[in-house]
Backbone as a chain_set.jsonl record, in Angstrom:
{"seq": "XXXXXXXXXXXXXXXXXXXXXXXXXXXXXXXXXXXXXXXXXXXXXXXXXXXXXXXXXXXXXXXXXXXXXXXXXXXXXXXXXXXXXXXXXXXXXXXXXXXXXXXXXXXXXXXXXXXXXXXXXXXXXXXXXXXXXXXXXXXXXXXXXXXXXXXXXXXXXXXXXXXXXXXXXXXXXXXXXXXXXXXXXXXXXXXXXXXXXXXXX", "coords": {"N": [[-19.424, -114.667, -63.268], [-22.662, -114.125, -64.187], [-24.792, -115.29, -67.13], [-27.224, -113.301, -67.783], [-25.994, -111.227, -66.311], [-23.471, -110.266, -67.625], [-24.145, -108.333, -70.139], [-24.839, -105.754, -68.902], [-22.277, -105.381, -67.664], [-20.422, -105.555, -69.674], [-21.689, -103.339, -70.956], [-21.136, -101.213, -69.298], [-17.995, -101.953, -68.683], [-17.291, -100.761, -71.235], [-18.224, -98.287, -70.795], [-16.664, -96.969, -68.683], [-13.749, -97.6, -69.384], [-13.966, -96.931, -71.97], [-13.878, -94.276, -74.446], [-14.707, -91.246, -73.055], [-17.352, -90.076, -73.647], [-19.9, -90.459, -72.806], [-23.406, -89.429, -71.496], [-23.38, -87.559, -68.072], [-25.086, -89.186, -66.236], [-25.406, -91.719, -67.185], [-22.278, -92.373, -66.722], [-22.573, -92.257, -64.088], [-24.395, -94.483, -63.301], [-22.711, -96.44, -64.515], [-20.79, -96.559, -62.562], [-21.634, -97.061, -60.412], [-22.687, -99.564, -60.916], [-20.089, -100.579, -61.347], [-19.236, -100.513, -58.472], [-20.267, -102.987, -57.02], [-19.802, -105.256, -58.239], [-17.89, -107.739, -58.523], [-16.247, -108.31, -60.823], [-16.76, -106.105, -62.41], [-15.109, -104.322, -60.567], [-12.447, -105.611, -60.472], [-11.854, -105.1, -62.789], [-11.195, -102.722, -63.018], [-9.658, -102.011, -61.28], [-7.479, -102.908, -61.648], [-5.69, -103.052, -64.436], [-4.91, -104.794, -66.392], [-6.32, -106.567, -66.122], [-8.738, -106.007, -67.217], [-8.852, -106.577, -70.125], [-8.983, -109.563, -69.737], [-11.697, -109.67, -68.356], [-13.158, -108.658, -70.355], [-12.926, -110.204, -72.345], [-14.677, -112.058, -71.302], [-17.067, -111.216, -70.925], [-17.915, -110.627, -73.775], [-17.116, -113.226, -75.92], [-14.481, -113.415, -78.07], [-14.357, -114.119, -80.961], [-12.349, -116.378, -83.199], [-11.213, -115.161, -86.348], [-12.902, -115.984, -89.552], [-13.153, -118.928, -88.376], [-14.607, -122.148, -87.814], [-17.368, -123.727, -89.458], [-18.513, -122.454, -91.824], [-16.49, -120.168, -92.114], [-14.313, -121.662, -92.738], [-15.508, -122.713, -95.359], [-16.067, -120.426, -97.016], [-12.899, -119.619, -96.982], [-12.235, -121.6, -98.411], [-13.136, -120.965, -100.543], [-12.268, -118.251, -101.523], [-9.644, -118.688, -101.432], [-9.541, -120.699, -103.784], [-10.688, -118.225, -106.007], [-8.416, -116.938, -105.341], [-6.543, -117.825, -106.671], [-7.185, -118.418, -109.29], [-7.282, -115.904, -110.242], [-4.796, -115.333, -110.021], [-3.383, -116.41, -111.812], [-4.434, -115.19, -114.461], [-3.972, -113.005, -114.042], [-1.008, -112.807, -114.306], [0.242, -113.446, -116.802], [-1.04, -110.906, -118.007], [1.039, -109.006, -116.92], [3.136, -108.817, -118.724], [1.439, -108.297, -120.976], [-0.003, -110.11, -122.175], [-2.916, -111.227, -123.186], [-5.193, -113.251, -121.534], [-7.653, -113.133, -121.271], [-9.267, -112.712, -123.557], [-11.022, -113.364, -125.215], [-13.139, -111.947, -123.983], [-12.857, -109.184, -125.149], [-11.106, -106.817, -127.038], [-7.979, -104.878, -125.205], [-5.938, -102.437, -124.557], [-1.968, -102.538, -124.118], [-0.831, -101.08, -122.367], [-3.239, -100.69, -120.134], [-3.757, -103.671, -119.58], [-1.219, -104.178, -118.479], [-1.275, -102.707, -116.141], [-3.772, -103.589, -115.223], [-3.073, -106.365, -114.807], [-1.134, -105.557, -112.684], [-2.801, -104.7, -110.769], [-4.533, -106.943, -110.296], [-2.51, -108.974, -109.421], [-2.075, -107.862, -106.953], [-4.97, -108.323, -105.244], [-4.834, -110.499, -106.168], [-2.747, -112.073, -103.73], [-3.217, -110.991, -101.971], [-6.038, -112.093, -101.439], [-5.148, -114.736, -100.866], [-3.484, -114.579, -99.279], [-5.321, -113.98, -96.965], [-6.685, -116.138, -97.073], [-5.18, -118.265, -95.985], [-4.096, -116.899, -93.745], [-6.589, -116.298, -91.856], [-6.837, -113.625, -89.789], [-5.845, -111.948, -90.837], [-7.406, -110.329, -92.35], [-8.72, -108.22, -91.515], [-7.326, -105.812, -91.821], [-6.421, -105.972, -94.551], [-8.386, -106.15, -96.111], [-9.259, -103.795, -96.694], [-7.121, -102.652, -98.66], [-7.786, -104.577, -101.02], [-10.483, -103.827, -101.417], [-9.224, -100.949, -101.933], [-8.154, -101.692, -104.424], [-10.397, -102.093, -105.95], [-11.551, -99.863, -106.736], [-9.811, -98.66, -107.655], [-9.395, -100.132, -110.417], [-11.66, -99.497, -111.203], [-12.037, -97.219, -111.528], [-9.595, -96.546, -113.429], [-10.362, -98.159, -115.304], [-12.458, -96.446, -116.26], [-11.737, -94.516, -117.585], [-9.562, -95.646, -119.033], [-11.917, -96.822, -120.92], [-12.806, -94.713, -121.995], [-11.372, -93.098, -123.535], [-10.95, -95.027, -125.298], [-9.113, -97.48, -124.891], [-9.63, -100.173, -124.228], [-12.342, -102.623, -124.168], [-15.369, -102.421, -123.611], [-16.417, -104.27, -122.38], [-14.812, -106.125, -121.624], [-13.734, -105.459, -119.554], [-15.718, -106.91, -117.492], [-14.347, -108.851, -116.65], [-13.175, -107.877, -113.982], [-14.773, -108.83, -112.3], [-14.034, -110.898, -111.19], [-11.951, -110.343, -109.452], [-13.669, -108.536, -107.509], [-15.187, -110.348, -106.304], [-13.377, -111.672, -104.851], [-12.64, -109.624, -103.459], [-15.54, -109.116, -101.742], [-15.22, -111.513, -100.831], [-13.031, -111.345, -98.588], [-13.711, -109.487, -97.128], [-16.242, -110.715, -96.163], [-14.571, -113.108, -94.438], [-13.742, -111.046, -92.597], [-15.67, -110.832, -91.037], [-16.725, -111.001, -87.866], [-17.98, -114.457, -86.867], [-20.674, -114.346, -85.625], [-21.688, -112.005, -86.177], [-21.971, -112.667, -89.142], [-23.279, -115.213, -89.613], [-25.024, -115.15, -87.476], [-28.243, -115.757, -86.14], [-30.556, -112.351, -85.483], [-30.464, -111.465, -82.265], [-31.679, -109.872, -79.352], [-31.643, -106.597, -78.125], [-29.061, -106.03, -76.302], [-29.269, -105.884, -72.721], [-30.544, -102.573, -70.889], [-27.98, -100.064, -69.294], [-29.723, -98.987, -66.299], [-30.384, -95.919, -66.387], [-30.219, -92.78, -64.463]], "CA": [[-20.358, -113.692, -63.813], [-23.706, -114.15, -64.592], [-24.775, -114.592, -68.14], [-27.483, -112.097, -67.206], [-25.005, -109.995, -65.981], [-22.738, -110.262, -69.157], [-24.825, -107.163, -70.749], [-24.957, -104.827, -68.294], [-20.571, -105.803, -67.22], [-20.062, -105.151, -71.152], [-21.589, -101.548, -71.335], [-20.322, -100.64, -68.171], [-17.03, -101.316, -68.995], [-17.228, -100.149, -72.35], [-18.363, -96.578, -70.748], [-15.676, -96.436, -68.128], [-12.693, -97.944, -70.069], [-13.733, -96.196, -73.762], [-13.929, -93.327, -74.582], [-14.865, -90.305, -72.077], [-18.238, -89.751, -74.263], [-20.943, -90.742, -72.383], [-24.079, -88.234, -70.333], [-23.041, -88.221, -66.418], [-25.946, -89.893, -65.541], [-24.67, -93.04, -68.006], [-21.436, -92.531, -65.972], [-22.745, -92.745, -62.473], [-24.866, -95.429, -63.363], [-21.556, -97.258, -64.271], [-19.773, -96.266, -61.285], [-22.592, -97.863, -58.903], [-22.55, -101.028, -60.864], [-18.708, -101.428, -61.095], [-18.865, -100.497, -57.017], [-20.9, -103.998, -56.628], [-19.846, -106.28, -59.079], [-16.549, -107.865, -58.66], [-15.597, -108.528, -61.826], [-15.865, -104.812, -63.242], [-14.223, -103.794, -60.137], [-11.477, -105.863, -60.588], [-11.252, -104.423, -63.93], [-10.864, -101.027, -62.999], [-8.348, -101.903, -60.473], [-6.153, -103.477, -62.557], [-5.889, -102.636, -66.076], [-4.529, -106.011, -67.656], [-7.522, -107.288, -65.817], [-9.946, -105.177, -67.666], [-9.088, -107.591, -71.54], [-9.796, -110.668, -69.134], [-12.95, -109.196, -67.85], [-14.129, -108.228, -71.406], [-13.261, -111.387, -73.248], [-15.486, -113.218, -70.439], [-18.488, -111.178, -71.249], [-18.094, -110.642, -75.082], [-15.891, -113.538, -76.265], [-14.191, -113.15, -79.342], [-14.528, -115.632, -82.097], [-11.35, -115.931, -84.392], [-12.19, -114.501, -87.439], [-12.534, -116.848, -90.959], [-13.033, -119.879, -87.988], [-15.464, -122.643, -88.372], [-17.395, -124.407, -90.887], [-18.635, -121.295, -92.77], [-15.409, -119.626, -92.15], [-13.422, -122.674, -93.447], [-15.965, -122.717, -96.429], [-16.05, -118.878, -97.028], [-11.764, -119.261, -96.457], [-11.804, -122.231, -99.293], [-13.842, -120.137, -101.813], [-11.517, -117.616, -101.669], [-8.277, -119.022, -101.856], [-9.639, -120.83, -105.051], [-10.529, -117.597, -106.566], [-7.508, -116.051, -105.769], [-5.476, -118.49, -107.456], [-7.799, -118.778, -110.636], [-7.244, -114.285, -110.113], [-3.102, -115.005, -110.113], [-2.921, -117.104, -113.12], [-4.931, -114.162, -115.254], [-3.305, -111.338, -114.003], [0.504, -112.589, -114.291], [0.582, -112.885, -118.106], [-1.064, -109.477, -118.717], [1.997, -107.538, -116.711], [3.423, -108.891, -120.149], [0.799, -107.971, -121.991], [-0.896, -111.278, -122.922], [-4.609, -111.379, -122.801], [-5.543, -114.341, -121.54], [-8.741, -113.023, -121.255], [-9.224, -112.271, -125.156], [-12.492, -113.683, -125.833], [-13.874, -110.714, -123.343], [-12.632, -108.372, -125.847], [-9.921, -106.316, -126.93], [-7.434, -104.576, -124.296], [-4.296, -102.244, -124.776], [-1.133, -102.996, -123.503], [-0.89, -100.626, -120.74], [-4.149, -101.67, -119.504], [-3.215, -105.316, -119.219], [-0.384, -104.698, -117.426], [-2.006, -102.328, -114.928], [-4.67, -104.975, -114.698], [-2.118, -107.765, -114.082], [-0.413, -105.243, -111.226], [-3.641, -104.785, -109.446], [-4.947, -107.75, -110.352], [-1.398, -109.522, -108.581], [-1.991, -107.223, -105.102], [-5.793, -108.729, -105.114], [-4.87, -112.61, -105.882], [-1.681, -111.867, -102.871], [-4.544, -110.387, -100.565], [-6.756, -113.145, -101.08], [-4.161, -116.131, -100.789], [-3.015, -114.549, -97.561], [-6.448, -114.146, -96.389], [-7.418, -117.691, -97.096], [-4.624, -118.942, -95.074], [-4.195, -116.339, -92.482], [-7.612, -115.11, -91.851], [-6.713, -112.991, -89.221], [-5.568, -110.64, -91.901], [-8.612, -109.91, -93.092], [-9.23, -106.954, -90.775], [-6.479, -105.046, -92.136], [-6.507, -106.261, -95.904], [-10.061, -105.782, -96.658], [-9.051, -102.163, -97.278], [-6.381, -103.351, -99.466], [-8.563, -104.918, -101.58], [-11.206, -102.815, -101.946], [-8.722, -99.877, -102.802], [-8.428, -102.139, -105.668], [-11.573, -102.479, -106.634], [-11.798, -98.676, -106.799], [-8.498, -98.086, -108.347], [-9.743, -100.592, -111.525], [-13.344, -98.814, -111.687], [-11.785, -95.589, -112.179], [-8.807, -96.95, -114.592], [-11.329, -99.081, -116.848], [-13.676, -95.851, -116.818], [-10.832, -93.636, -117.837], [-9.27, -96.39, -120.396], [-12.878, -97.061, -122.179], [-13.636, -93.128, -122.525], [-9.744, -93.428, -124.554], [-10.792, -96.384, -126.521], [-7.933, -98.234, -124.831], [-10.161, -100.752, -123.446], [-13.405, -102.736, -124.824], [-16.413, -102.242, -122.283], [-17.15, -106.01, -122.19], [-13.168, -106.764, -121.416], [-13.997, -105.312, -118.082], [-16.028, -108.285, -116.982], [-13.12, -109.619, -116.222], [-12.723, -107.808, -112.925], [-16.005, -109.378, -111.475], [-13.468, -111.747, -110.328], [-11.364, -108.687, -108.432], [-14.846, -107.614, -106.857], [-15.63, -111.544, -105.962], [-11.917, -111.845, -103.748], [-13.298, -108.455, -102.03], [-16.274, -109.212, -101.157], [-15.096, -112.769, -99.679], [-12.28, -110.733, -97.835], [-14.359, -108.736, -96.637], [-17.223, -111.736, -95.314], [-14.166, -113.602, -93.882], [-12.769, -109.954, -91.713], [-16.341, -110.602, -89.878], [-17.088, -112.502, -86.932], [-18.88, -115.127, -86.906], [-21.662, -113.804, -85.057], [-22.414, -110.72, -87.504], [-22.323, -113.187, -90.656], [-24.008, -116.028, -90.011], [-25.843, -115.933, -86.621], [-29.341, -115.266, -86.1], [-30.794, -111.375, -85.188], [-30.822, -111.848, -80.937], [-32.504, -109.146, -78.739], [-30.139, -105.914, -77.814], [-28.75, -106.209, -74.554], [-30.195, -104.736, -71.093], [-29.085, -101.325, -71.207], [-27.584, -99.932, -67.925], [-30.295, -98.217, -65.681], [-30.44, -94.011, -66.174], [-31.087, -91.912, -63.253]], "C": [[-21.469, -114.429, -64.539], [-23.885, -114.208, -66.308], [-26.207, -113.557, -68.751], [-26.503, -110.852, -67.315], [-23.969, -109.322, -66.612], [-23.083, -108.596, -70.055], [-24.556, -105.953, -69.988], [-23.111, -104.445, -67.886], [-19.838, -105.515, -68.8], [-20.339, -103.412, -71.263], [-21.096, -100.549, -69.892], [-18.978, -100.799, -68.238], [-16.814, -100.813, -70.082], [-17.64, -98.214, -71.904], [-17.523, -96.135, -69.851], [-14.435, -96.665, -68.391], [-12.873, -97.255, -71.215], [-13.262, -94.775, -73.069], [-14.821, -92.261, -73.693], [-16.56, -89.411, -72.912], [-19.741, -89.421, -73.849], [-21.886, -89.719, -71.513], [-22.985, -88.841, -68.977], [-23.92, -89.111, -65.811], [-25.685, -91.42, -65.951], [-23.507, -93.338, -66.918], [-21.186, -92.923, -64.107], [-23.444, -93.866, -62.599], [-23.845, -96.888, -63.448], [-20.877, -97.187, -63.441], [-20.737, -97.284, -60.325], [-22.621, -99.196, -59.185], [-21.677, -101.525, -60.773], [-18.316, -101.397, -59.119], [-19.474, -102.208, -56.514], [-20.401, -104.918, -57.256], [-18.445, -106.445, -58.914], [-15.789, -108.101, -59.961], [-15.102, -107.394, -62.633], [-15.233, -104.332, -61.965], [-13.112, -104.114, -59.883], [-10.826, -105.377, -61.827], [-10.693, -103.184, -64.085], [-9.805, -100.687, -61.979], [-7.186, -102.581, -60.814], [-6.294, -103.647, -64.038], [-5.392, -103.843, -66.509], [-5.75, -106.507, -66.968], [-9.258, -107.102, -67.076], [-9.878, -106.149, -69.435], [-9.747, -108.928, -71.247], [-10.427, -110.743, -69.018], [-13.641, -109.16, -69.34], [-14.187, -109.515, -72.695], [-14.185, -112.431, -72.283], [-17.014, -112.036, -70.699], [-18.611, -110.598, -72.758], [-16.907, -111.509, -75.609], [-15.817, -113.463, -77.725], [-13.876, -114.241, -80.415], [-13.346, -115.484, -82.572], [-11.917, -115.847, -85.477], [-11.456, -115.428, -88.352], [-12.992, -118.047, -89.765], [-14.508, -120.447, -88.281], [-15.917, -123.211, -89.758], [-17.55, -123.557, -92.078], [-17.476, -120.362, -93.105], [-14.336, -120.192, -93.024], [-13.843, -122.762, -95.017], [-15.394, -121.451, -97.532], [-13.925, -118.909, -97.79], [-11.349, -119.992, -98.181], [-11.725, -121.822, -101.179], [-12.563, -119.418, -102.328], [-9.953, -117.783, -102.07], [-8.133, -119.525, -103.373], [-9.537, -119.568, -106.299], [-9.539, -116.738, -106.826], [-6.464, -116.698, -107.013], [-5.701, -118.699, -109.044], [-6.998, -116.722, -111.022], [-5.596, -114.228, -111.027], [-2.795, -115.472, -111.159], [-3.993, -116.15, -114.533], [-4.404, -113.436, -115.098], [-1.429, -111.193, -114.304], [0.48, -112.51, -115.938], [0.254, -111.711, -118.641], [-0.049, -108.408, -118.046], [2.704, -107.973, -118.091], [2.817, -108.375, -121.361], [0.19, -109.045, -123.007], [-2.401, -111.338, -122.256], [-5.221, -112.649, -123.23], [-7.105, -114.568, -121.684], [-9.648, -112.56, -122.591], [-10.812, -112.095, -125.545], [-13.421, -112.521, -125.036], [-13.812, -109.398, -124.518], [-11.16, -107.83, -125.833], [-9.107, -105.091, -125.605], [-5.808, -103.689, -125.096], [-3.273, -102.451, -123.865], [-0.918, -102.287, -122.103], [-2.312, -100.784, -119.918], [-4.144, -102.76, -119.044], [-2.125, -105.049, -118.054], [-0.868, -103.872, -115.684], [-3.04, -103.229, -114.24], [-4.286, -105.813, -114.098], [-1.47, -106.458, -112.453], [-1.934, -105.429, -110.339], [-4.247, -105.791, -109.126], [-4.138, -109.015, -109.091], [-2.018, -109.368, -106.949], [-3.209, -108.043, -104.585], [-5.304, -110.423, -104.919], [-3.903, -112.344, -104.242], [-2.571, -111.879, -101.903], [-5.59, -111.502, -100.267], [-5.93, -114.521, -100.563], [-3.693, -115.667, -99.029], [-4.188, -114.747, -96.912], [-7.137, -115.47, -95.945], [-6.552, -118.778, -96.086], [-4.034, -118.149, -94.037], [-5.44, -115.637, -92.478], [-7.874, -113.949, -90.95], [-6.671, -111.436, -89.702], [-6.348, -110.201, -92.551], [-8.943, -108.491, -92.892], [-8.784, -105.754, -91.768], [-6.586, -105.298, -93.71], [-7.722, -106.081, -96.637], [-10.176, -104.33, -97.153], [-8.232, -101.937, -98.369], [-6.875, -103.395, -101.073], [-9.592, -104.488, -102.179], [-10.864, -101.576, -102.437], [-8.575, -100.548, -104.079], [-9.077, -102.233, -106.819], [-12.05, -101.116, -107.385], [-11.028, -98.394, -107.929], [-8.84, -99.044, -110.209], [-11.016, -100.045, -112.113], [-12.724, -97.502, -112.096], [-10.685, -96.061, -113.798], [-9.669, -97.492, -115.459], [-12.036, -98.258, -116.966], [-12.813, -95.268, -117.395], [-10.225, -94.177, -119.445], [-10.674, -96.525, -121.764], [-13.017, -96.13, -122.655], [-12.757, -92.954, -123.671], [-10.042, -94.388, -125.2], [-9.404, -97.197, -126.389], [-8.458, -99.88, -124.2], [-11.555, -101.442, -124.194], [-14.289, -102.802, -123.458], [-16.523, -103.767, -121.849], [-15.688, -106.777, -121.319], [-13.299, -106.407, -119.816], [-14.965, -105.981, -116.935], [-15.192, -108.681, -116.083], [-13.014, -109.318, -114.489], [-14.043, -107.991, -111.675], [-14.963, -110.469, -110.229], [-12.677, -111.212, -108.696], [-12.805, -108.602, -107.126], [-15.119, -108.936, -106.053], [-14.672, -111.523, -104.527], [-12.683, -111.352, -102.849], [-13.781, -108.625, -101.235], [-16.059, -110.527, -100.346], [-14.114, -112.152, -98.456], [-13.053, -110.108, -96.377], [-15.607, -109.755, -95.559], [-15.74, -112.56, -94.311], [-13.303, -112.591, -92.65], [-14.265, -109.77, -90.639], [-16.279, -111.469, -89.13], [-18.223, -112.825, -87.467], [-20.357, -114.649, -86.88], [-22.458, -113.086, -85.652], [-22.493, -112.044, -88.585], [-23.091, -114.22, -90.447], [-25.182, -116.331, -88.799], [-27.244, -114.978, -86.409], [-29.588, -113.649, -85.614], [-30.977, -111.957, -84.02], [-31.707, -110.05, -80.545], [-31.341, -108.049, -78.961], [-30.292, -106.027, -76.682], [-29.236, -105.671, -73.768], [-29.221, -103.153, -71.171], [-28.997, -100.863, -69.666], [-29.069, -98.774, -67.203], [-30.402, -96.424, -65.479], [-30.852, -93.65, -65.145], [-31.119, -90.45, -63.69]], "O": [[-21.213, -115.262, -65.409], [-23.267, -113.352, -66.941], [-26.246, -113.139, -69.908], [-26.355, -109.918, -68.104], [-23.571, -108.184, -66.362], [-22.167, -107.898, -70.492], [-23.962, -105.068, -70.604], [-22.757, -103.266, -67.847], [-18.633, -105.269, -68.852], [-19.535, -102.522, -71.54], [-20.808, -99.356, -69.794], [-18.408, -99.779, -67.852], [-15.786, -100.143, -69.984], [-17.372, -97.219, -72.578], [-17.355, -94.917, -69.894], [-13.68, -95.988, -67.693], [-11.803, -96.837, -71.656], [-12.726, -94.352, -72.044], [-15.986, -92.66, -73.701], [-16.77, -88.222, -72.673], [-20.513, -88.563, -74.277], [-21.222, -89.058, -70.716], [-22.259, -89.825, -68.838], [-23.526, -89.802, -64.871], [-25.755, -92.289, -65.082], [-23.611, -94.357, -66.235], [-20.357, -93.433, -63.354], [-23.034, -94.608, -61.707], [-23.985, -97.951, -62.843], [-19.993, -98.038, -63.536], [-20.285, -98.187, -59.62], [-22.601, -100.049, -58.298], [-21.649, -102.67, -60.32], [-17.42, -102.045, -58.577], [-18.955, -102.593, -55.466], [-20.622, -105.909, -56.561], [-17.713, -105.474, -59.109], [-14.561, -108.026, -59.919], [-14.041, -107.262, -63.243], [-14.397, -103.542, -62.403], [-12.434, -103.357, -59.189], [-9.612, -105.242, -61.98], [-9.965, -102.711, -64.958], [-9.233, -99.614, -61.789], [-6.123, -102.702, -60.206], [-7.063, -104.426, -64.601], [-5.671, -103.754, -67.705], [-6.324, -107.136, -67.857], [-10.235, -107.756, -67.442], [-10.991, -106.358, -69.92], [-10.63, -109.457, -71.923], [-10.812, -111.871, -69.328], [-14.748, -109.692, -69.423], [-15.024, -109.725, -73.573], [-14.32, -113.598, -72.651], [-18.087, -112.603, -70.494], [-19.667, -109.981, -72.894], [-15.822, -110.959, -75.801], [-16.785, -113.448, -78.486], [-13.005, -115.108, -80.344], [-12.98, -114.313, -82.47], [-13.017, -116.355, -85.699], [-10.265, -115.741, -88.336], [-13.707, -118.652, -90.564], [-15.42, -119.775, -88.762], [-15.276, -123.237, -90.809], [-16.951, -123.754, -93.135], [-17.425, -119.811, -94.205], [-13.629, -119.561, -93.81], [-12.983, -122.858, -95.892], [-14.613, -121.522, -98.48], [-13.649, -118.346, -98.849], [-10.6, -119.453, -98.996], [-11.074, -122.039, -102.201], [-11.906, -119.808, -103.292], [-9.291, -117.105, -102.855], [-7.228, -119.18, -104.133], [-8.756, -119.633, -107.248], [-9.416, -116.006, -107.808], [-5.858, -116.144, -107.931], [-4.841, -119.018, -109.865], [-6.3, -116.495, -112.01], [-5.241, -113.593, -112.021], [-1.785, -114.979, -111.66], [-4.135, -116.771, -115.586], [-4.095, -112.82, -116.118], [-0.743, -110.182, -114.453], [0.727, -111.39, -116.385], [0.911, -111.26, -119.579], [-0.094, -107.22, -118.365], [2.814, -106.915, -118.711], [3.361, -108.088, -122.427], [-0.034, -108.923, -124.211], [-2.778, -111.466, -121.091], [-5.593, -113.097, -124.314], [-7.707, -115.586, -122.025], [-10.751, -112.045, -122.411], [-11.499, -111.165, -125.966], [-14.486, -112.235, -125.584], [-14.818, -108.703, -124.656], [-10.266, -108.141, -125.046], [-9.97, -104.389, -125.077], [-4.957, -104.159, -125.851], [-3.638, -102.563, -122.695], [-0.856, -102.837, -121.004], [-2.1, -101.099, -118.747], [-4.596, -102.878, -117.905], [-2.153, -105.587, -116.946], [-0.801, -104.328, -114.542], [-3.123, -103.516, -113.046], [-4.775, -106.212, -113.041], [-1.532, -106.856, -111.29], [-2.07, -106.213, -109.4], [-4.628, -105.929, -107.964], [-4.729, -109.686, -108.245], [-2.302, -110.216, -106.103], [-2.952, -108.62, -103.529], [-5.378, -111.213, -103.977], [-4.734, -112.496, -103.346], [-2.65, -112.767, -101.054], [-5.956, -111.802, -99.13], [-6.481, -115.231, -99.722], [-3.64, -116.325, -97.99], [-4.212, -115.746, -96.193], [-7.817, -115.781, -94.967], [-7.016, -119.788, -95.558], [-3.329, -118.827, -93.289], [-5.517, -114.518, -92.985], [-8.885, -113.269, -91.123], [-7.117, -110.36, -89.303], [-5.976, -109.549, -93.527], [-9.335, -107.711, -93.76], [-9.536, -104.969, -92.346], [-7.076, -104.252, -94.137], [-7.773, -105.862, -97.848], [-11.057, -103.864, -97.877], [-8.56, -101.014, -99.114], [-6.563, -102.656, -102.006], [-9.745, -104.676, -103.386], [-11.632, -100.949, -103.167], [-8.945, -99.831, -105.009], [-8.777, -102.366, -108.006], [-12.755, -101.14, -108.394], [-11.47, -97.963, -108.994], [-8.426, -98.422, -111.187], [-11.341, -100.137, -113.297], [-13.104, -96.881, -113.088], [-11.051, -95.889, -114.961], [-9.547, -97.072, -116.61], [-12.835, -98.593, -117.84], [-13.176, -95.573, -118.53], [-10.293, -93.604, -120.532], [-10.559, -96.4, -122.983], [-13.377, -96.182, -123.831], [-13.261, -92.677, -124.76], [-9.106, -94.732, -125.921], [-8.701, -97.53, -127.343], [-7.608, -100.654, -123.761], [-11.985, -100.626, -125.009], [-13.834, -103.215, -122.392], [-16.775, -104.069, -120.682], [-15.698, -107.765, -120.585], [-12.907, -107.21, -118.971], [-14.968, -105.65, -115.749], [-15.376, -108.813, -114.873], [-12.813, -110.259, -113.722], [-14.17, -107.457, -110.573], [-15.094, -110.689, -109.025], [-12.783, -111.52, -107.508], [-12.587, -108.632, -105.915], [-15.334, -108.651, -104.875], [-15.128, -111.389, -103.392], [-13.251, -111.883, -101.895], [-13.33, -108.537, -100.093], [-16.649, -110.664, -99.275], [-14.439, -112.489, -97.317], [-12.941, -110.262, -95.16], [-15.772, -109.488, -94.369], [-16.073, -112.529, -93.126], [-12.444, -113.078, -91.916], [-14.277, -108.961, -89.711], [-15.889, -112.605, -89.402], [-19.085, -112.228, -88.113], [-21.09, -114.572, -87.866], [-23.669, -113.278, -85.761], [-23.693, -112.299, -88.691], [-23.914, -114.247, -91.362], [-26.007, -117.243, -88.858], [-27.273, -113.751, -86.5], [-28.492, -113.348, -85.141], [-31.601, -113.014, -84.116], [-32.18, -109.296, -81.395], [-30.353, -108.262, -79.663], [-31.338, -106.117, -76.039], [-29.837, -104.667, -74.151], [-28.059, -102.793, -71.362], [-29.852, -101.245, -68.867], [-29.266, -97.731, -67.827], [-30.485, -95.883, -64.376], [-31.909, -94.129, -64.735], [-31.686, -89.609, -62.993]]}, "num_chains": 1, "name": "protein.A"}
């Protein structure tokens, strides 16, 4: 296959393998090109063929790979680990983080639990980055679940506004989670053209 032909062998099977969405005229247009082209019509005549076919005209990067990936992967693992050694003494109720301000005890330790699930999420992430996909949701329920608790705790005076700094670090993990659950391609590679689109009749 052509890498020409790559574009046109991508949205053609993407409109007769997806989803059943597409005008008819989209659909016959893919029918006439998979009747010519051996590659989507090997795809459509044999369904394990059709992942073969589609990793040869969109291949798939592993995700976190590379130098930016490896970088991105290193960041993260650091911060989680700086994350895990803050958040385990406050399920006790030690505020390591003091000099931010004052904190009550059930705060701290809620902090240290979510704080835990975040460092966990990043540490896996950093050395399986595969898991990113799936954990990036994880993570960001986190991020949520501490914005509402620290708005809830300060309105209670259980909490000092400034003490909530702290979870810049939380928001930091995320957002690396989250850069290492893309491909390559989206994060670091140039804007290209969009592809040929299939012919309308």
């Amino acid at each position: 296959m052509s890498a020409a032909a790559r574009p046109v062998c991508q949205e053609t099977l993407g409109v007769l393998l997806g989803p059943s969405s597409s005008p008819e005229n989209v659909v016959r247009a893919a029918r006439a090109h998979a009747a010519v082209c051996p590659s989507c019509s090997a795809a459509l005549d044999d369904p394990g063929a059709a992942g073969r076919v589609l990793a040869t005209v969109l291949p798939s990067e592993p995700v976190g790979q590379g130098a930016h990936g490896s970088l991105l992967r290193a960041l993260l693992g650091g911060l989680s680990g700086v994350q895990l050694a803050v958040a385990a003494p406050w399920l006790f109720g030690h505020n390591v983080a003091g000099f931010l301000g004052r904190a009550a005890g059930e705060h701290l330790t809620r902090d240290g639990a979510l704080g835990l699930v975040a460092a966990a999420v990043g540490l896996t992430v950093a050395t399986r980055p595969r898991t990113a996909l799936g954990l990036r949701y994880v993570v960001l329920a986190v991020v949520v679940m501490q914005l509402v608790a620290g708005a809830v705790d300060e309105h209670d005076a259980l909490v000092a506004l400034h003490f909530e700094a702290a979870h810049a670090l939380v928001a930091a993990i995320a957002v690396l989670v989250v850069a290492v659950s893309l491909p390559a391609r989206l994060r670091l590679a140039p804007r290209r053209p969009p592809p040929a689109r299939l012919h309308r009749t």
